[in-house]
CSV table of C-alpha atoms and ligand atoms in Angstrom, one decimal:
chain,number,residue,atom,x,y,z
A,1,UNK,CA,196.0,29.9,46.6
A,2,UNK,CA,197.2,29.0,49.8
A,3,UNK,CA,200.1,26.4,50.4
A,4,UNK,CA,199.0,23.3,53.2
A,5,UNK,CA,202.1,20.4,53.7
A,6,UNK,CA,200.1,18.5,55.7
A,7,UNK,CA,197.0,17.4,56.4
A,8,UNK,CA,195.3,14.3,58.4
A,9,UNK,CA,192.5,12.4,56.7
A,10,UNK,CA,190.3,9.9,57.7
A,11,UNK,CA,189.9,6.8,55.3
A,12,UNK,CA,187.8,3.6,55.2
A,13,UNK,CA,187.4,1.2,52.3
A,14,UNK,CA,184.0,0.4,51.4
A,15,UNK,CA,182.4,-3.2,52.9
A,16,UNK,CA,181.3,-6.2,51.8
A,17,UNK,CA,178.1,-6.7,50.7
A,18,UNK,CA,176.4,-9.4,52.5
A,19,UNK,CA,175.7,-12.9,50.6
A,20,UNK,CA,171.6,-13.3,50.1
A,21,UNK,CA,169.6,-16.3,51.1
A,22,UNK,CA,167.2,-17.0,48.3
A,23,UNK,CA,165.5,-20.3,47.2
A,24,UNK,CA,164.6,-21.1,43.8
A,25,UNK,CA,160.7,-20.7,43.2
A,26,UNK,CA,159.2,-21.1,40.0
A,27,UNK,CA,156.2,-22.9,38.7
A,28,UNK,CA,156.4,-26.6,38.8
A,29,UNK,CA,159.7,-26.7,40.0
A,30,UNK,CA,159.7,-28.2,43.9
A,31,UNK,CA,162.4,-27.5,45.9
A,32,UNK,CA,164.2,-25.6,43.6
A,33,UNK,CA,167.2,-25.4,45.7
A,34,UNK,CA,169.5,-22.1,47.1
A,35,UNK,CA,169.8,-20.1,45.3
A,36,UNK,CA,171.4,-16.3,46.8
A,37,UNK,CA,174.2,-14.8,45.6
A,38,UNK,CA,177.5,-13.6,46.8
A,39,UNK,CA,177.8,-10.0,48.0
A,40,UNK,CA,180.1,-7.9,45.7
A,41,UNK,CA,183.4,-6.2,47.2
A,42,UNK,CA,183.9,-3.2,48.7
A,43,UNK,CA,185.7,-0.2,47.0
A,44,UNK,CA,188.9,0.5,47.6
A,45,UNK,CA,190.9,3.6,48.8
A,46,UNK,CA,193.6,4.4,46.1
A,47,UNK,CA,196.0,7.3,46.1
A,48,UNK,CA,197.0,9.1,42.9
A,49,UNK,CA,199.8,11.1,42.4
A,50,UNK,CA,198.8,14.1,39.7
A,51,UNK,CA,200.4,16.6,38.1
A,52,UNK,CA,199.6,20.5,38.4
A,53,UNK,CA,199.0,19.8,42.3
A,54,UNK,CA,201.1,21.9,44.7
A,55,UNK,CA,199.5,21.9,48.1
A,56,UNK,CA,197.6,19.8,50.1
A,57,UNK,CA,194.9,22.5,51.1
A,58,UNK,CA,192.1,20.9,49.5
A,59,UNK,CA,192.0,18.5,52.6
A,60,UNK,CA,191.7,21.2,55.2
A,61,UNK,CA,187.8,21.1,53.5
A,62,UNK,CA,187.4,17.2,53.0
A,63,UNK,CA,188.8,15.0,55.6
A,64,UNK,CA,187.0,11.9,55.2
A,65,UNK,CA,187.1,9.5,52.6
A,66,UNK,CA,185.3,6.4,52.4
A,67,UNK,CA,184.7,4.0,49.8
A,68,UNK,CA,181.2,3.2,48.8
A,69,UNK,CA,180.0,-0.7,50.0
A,70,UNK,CA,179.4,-3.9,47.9
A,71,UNK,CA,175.7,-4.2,47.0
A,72,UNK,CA,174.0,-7.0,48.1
A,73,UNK,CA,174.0,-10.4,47.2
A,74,UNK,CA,170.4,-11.9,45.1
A,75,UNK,CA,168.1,-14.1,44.3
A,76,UNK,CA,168.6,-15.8,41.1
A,77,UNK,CA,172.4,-16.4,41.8
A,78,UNK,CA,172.7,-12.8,41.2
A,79,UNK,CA,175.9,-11.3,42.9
A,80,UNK,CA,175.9,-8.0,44.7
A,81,UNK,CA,177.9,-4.8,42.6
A,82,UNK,CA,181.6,-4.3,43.4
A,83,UNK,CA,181.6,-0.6,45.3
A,84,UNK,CA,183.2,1.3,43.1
A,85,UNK,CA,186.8,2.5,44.3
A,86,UNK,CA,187.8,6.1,45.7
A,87,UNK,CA,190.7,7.9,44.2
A,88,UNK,CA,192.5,10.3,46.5
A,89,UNK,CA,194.3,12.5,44.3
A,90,UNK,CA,197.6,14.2,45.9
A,91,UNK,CA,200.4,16.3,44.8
A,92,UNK,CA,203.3,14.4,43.9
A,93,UNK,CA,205.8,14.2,46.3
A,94,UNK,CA,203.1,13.3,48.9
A,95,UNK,CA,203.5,11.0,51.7
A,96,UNK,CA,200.9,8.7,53.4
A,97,UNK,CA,202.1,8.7,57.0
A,98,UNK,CA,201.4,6.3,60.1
A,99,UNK,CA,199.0,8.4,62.6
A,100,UNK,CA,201.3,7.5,65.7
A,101,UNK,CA,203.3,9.6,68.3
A,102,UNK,CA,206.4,9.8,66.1
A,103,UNK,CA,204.7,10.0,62.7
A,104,UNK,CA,207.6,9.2,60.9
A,105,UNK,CA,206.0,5.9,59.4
A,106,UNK,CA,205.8,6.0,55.6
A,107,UNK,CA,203.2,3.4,54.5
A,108,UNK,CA,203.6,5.2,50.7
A,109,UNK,CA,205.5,7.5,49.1
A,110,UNK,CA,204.0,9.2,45.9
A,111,UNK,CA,206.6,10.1,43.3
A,112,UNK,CA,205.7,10.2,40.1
A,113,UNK,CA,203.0,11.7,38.5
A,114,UNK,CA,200.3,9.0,37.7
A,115,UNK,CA,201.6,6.9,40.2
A,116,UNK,CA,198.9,4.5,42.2
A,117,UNK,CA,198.5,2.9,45.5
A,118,UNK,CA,195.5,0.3,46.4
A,119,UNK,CA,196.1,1.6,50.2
A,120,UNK,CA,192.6,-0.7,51.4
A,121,UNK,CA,191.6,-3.2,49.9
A,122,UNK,CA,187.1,-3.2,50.1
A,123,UNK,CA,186.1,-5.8,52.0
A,124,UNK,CA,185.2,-9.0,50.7
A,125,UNK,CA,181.4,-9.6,50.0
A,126,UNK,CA,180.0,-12.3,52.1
A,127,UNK,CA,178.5,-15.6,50.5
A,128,UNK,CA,175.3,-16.2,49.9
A,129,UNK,CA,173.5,-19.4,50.3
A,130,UNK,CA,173.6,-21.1,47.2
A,131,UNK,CA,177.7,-21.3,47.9
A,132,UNK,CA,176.7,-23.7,50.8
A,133,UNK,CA,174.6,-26.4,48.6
A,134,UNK,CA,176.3,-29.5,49.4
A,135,UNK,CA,174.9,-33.3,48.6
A,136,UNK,CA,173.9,-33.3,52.0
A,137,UNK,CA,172.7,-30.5,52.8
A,138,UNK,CA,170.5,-28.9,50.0
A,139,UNK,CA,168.7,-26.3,51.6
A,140,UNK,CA,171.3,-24.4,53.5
A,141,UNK,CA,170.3,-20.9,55.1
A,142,UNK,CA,173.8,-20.2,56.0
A,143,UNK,CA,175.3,-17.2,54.8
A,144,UNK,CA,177.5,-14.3,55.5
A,145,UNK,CA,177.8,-10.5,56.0
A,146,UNK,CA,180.4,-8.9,54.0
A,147,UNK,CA,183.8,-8.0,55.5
A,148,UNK,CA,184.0,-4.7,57.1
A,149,UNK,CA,186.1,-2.4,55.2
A,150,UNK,CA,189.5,-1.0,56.8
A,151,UNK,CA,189.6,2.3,58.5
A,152,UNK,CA,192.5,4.4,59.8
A,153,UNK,CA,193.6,7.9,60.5
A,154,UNK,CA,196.6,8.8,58.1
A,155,UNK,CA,198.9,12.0,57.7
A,156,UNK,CA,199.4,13.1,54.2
A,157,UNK,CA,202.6,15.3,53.9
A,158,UNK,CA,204.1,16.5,51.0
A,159,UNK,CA,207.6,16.7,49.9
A,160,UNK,CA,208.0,19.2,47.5
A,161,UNK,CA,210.2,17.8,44.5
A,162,UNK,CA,212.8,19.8,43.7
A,163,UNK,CA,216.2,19.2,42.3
A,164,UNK,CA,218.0,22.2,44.0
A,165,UNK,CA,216.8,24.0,47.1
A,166,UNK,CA,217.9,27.1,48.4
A,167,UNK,CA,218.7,27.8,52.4
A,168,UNK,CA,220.0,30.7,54.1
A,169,UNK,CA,219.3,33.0,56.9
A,170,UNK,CA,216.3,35.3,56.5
A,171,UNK,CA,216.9,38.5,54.5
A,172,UNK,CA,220.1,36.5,52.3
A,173,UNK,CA,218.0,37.0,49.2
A,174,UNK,CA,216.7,33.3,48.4
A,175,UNK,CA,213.6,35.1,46.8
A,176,UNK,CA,215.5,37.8,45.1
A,177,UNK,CA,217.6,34.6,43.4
A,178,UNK,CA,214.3,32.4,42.5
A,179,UNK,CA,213.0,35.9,41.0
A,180,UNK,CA,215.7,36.5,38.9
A,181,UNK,CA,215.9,32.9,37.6
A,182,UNK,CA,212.6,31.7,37.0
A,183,UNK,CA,209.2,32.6,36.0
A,184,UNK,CA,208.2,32.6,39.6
A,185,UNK,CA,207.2,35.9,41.7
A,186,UNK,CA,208.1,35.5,44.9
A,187,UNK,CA,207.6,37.9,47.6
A,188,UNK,CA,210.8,39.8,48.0
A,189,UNK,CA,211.1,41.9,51.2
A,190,UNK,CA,214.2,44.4,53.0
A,191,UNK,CA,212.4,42.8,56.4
A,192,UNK,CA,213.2,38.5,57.7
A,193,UNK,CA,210.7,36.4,56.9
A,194,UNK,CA,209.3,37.7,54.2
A,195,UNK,CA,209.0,34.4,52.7
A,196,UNK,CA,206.4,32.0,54.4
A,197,UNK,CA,206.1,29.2,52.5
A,198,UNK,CA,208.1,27.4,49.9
A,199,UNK,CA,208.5,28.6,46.6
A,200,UNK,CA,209.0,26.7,43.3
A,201,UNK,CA,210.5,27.8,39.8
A,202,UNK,CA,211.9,26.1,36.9
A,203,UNK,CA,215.0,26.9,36.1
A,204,UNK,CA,216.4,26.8,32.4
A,205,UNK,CA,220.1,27.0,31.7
A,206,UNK,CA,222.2,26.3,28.4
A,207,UNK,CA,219.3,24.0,27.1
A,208,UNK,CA,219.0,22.3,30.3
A,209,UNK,CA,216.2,22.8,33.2
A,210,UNK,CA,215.8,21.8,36.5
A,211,UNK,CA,213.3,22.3,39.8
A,212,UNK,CA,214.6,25.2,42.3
A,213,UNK,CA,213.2,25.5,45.7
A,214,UNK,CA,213.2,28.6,47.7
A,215,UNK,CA,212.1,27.6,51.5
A,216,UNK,CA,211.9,30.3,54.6
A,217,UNK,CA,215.3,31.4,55.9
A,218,UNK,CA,216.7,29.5,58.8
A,219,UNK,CA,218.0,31.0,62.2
A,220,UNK,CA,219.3,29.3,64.9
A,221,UNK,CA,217.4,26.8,66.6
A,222,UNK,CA,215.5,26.2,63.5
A,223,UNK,CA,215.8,22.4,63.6
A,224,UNK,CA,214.2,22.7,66.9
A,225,UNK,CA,211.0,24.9,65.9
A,226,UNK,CA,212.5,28.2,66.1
A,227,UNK,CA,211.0,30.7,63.4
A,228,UNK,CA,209.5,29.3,60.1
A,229,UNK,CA,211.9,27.6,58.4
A,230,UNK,CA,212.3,24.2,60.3
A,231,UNK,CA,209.3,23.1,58.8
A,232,UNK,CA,209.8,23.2,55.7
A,233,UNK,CA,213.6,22.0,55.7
A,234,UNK,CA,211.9,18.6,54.9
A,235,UNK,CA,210.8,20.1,51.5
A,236,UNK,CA,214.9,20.3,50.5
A,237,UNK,CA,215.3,16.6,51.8
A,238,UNK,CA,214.5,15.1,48.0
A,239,UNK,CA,216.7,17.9,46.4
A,240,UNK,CA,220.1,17.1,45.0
A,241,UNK,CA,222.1,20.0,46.1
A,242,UNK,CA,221.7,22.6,47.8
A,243,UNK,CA,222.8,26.2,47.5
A,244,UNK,CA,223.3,28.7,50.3
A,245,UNK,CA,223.1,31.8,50.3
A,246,UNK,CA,225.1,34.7,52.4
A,247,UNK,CA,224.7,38.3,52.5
A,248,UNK,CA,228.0,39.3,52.0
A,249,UNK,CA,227.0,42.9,52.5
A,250,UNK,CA,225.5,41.4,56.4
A,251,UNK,CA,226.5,42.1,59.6
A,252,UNK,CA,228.5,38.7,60.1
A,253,UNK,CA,229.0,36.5,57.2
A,254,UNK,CA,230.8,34.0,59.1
A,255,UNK,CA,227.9,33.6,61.9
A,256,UNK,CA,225.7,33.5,58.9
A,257,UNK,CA,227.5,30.6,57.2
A,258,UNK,CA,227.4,28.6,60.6
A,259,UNK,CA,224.2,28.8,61.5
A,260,UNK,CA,222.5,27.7,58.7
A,261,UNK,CA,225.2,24.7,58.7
A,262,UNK,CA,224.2,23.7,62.0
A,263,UNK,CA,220.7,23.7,61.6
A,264,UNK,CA,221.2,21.8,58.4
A,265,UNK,CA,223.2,19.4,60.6
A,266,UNK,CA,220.5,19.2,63.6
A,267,UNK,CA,217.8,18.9,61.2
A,268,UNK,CA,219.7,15.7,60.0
A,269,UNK,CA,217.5,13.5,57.1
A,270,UNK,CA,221.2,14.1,54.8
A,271,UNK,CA,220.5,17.5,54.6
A,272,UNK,CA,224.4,18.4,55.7
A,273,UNK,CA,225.3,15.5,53.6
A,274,UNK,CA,224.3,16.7,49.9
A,275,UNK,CA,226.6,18.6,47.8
A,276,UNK,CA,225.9,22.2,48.8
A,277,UNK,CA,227.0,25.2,46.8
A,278,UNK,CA,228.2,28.3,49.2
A,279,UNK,CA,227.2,31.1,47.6
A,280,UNK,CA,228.3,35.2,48.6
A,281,UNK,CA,225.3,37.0,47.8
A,282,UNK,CA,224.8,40.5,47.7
A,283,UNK,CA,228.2,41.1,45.6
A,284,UNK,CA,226.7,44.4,44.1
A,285,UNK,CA,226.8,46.0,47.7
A,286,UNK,CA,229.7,44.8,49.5
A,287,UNK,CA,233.3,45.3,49.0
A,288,UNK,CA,235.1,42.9,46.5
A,289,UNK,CA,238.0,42.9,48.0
A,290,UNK,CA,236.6,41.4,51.4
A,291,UNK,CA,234.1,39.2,49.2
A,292,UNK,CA,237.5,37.5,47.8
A,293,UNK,CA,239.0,37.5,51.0
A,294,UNK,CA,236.1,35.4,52.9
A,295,UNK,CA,235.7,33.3,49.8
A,296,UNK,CA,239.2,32.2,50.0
A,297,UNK,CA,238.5,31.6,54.3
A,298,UNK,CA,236.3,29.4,53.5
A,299,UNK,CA,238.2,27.1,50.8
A,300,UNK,CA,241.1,27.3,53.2
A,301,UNK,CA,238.3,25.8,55.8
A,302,UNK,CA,237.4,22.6,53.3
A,303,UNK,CA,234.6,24.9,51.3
A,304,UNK,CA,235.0,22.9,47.9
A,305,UNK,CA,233.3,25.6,45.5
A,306,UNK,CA,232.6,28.9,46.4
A,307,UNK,CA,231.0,31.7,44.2
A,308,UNK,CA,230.1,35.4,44.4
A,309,UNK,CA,227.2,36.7,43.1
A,310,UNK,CA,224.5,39.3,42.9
A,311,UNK,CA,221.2,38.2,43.0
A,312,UNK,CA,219.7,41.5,42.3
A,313,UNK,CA,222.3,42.5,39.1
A,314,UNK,CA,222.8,38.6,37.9
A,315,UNK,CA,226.0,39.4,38.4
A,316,UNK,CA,228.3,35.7,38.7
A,317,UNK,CA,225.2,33.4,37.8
A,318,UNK,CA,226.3,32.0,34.9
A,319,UNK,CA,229.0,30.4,37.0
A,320,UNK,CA,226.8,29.4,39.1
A,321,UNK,CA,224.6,27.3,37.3
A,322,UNK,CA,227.0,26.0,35.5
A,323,UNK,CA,228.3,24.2,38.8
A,324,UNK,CA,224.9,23.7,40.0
A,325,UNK,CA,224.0,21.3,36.8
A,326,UNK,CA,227.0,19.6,36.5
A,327,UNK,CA,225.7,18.4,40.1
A,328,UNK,CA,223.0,17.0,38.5
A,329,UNK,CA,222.6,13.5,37.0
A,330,UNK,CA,222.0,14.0,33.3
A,331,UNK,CA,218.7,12.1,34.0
A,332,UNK,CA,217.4,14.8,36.1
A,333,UNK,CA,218.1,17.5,34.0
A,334,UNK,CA,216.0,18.0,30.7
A,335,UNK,CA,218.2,18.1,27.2
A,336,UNK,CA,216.2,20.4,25.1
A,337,UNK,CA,216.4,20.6,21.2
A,338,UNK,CA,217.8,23.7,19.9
A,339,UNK,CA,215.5,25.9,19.4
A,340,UNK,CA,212.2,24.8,21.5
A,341,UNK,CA,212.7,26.8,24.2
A,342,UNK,CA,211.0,30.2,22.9
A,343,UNK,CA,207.9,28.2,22.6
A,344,UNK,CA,207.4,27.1,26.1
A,345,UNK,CA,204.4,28.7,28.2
A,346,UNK,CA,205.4,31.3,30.2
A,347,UNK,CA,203.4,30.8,33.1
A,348,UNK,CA,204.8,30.2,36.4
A,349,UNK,CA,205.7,26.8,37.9
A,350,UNK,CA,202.6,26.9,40.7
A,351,UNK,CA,201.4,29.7,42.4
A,352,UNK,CA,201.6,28.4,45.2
B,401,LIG,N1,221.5,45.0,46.5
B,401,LIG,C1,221.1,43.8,46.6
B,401,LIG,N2,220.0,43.6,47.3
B,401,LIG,C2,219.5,42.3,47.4
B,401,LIG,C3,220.1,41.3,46.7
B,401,LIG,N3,219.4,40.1,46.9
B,401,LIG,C4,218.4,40.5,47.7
B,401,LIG,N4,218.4,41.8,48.0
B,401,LIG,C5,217.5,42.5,48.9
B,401,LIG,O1,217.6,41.9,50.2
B,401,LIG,C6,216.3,41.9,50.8
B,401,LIG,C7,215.9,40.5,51.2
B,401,LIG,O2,215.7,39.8,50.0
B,401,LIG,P1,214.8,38.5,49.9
B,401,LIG,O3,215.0,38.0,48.5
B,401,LIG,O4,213.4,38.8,50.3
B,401,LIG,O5,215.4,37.6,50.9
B,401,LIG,P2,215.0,36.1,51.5
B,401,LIG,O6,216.2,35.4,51.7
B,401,LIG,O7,214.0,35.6,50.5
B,401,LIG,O8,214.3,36.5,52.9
B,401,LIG,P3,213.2,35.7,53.7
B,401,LIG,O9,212.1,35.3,52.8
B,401,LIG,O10,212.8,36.7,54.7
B,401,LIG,O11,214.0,34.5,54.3
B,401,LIG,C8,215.4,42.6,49.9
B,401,LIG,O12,215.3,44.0,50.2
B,401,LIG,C9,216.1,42.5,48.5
B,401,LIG,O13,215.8,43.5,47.6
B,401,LIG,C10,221.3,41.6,45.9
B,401,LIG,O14,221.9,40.7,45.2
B,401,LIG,N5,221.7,42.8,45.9
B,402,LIG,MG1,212.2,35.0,50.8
């Protein structure tokens, strides 16, 4: 399956059916007055958030949507069908975003699964001409056409949902750590970039669980549009914290550490605002000794927690996670009865 974070879709509620002119006629009955019915409503354009959705590539095939139209208004004072409404179901975390030059307008944000939004309303069916009887006038031919239904262009773009997300510099072993923790099989690769598109897995922990995000390694310039990974930085703006990931074993830990900082900070959207865990990765290859000594740099430089760990071995996770949930609210993170764990499906959060 292939992973799409944004699409643009055409949409147009259905419109009004038009209100009928119709006179009464009937044996013996003279003049038997107006008697046309209304036109029903259009449908309206709803979005659905649902469950089990990852990606948004199902509108790269379907790109317009649009509601089906009142029916007509009647004789007989018979009113024209309501158009029956169009459900556009998205992956929650989606957004429904203005088709301007910035596109930064959210008109709604989907956030929980089942969630609804009327976005159009169908147009209103017109009257027919039996609405126009009056005392005076009892044969009235007026009537009206239904209201048009509303169109637009709209961006969808979705947000993954995750509670912790994962940055670092290509090759720092983000997909190493989602492998080792969750069901998910990453792409794991001794070569940048390996990773092309974000990457979820549920992470369980002393009876607890939460949503991990693993996103494209950064490199400088990133927030701008260099490499991958800018893009998808707005997929770690819903997470809670974040954890970043160093190769200790790299060239230039330091330079690593900075980098992704500043791109954190140029991307802005409180990205360099969220707690964020600094983690020494790699601990298996490099040289404890200078792991210690780099960790304690970087609390002398305002670092609050640092921890060393190997992605590869699990080596210094348990420490880890124990920091990362205590991040957490407690609402975020699901309390498990003893015991109910084993049971749990084993299959992956989303092949993405
Ligand atoms: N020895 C050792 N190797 C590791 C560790 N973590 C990752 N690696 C190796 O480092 C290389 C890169 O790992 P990935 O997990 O693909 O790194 P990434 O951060 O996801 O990289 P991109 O997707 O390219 O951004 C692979 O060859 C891994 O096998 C570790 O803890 N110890
Ligand atoms: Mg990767």
């Amino acid at each position: 399956m292939h992973f799409l974070d944004q699409a643009k879709i055409y949409i147009r509620a259905g419109a009004g059916g038009p209100g009928a002119v119709s006179f009464r006629r009937e044996k013996y009955v003279e003049y038997g007055g107006p008697d046309g019915g209304n036109g029903g409503k259009g449908g309206d354009i709803v979005f659905e958030a649902v469950a089990g959705l990852n990606t948004l590539i199902d509108f790269r095939y379907t790109q317009h949507f649009k509601a089906p139209r009142g029916g007509h208004g009647m004789g007989k004072d018979r009113n024209g069908a309501q158009g029956k409404d169009l459900v556009i179901k998205v992956p929650v975390g989606t957004q429904v975003i203005a088709d301007d030059e910035e596109r930064t307008t959210v008109l709604a944000d989907l956030t929980e699964a089942g969630q609804r939004v009327v976005f159009f309303e169908g147009g209103l069916g017109g009257r027919g001409n039996a609405s126009y009887k009056t005392s005076t006038n009892r044969a009235p031919r007026q009537h009206q056409p239904g209201l048009p239904g509303e169109e637009a262009y709209v961006w969808l773009r979705l947000k993954l949902l995750a509670d912790v997300g994962l940055v670092g510099l290509p090759n720092a072993g983000k997909s190493t750590f989602i492998n080792q923790l969750t069901n998910t099989r990453a792409k794991v690769g001794a070569y940048p970039f390996t990773t092309l598109h974000p990457q979820l897995g549920v992470v369980r922990h002393k009876n607890r669980e939460f949503v991990l995000a693993d996103i494209p390694g950064l490199i400088a310039g990133a927030a701008e549009g260099a490499g991958i990974g800018d893009r998808f930085l707005g997929h770690i703006e819903r997470c809670r914290v974040l954890i970043q990931l160093i190769d200790i074993a790299g060239t230039d830990p330091a330079e690593a550490m900075q980098v992704v900082e500043e791109e954190l900070a140029a991307y802005g959207g409180g990205l360099e605002d969220k707690p964020r865990l600094i983690v020494l990765n790699k601990l298996d290859l490099a040289d404890p000794e200078l792991a210690a000594s780099f960790a304690e740099e970087l609390q002398d430089a305002g670092a609050d927690q640092v921890f060393a760990i190997s992605g590869a071995t699990g080596e210094g996770m348990d420490a880890l996670l124990d920091a990362v949930i205590s991040h957490l609210p407690a609402a975020t993170v699901t309390e498990r009865p003893q015991g109910e764990q084993e049971e749990e499906d084993e299959k992956p959060w989303s092949p993405l």
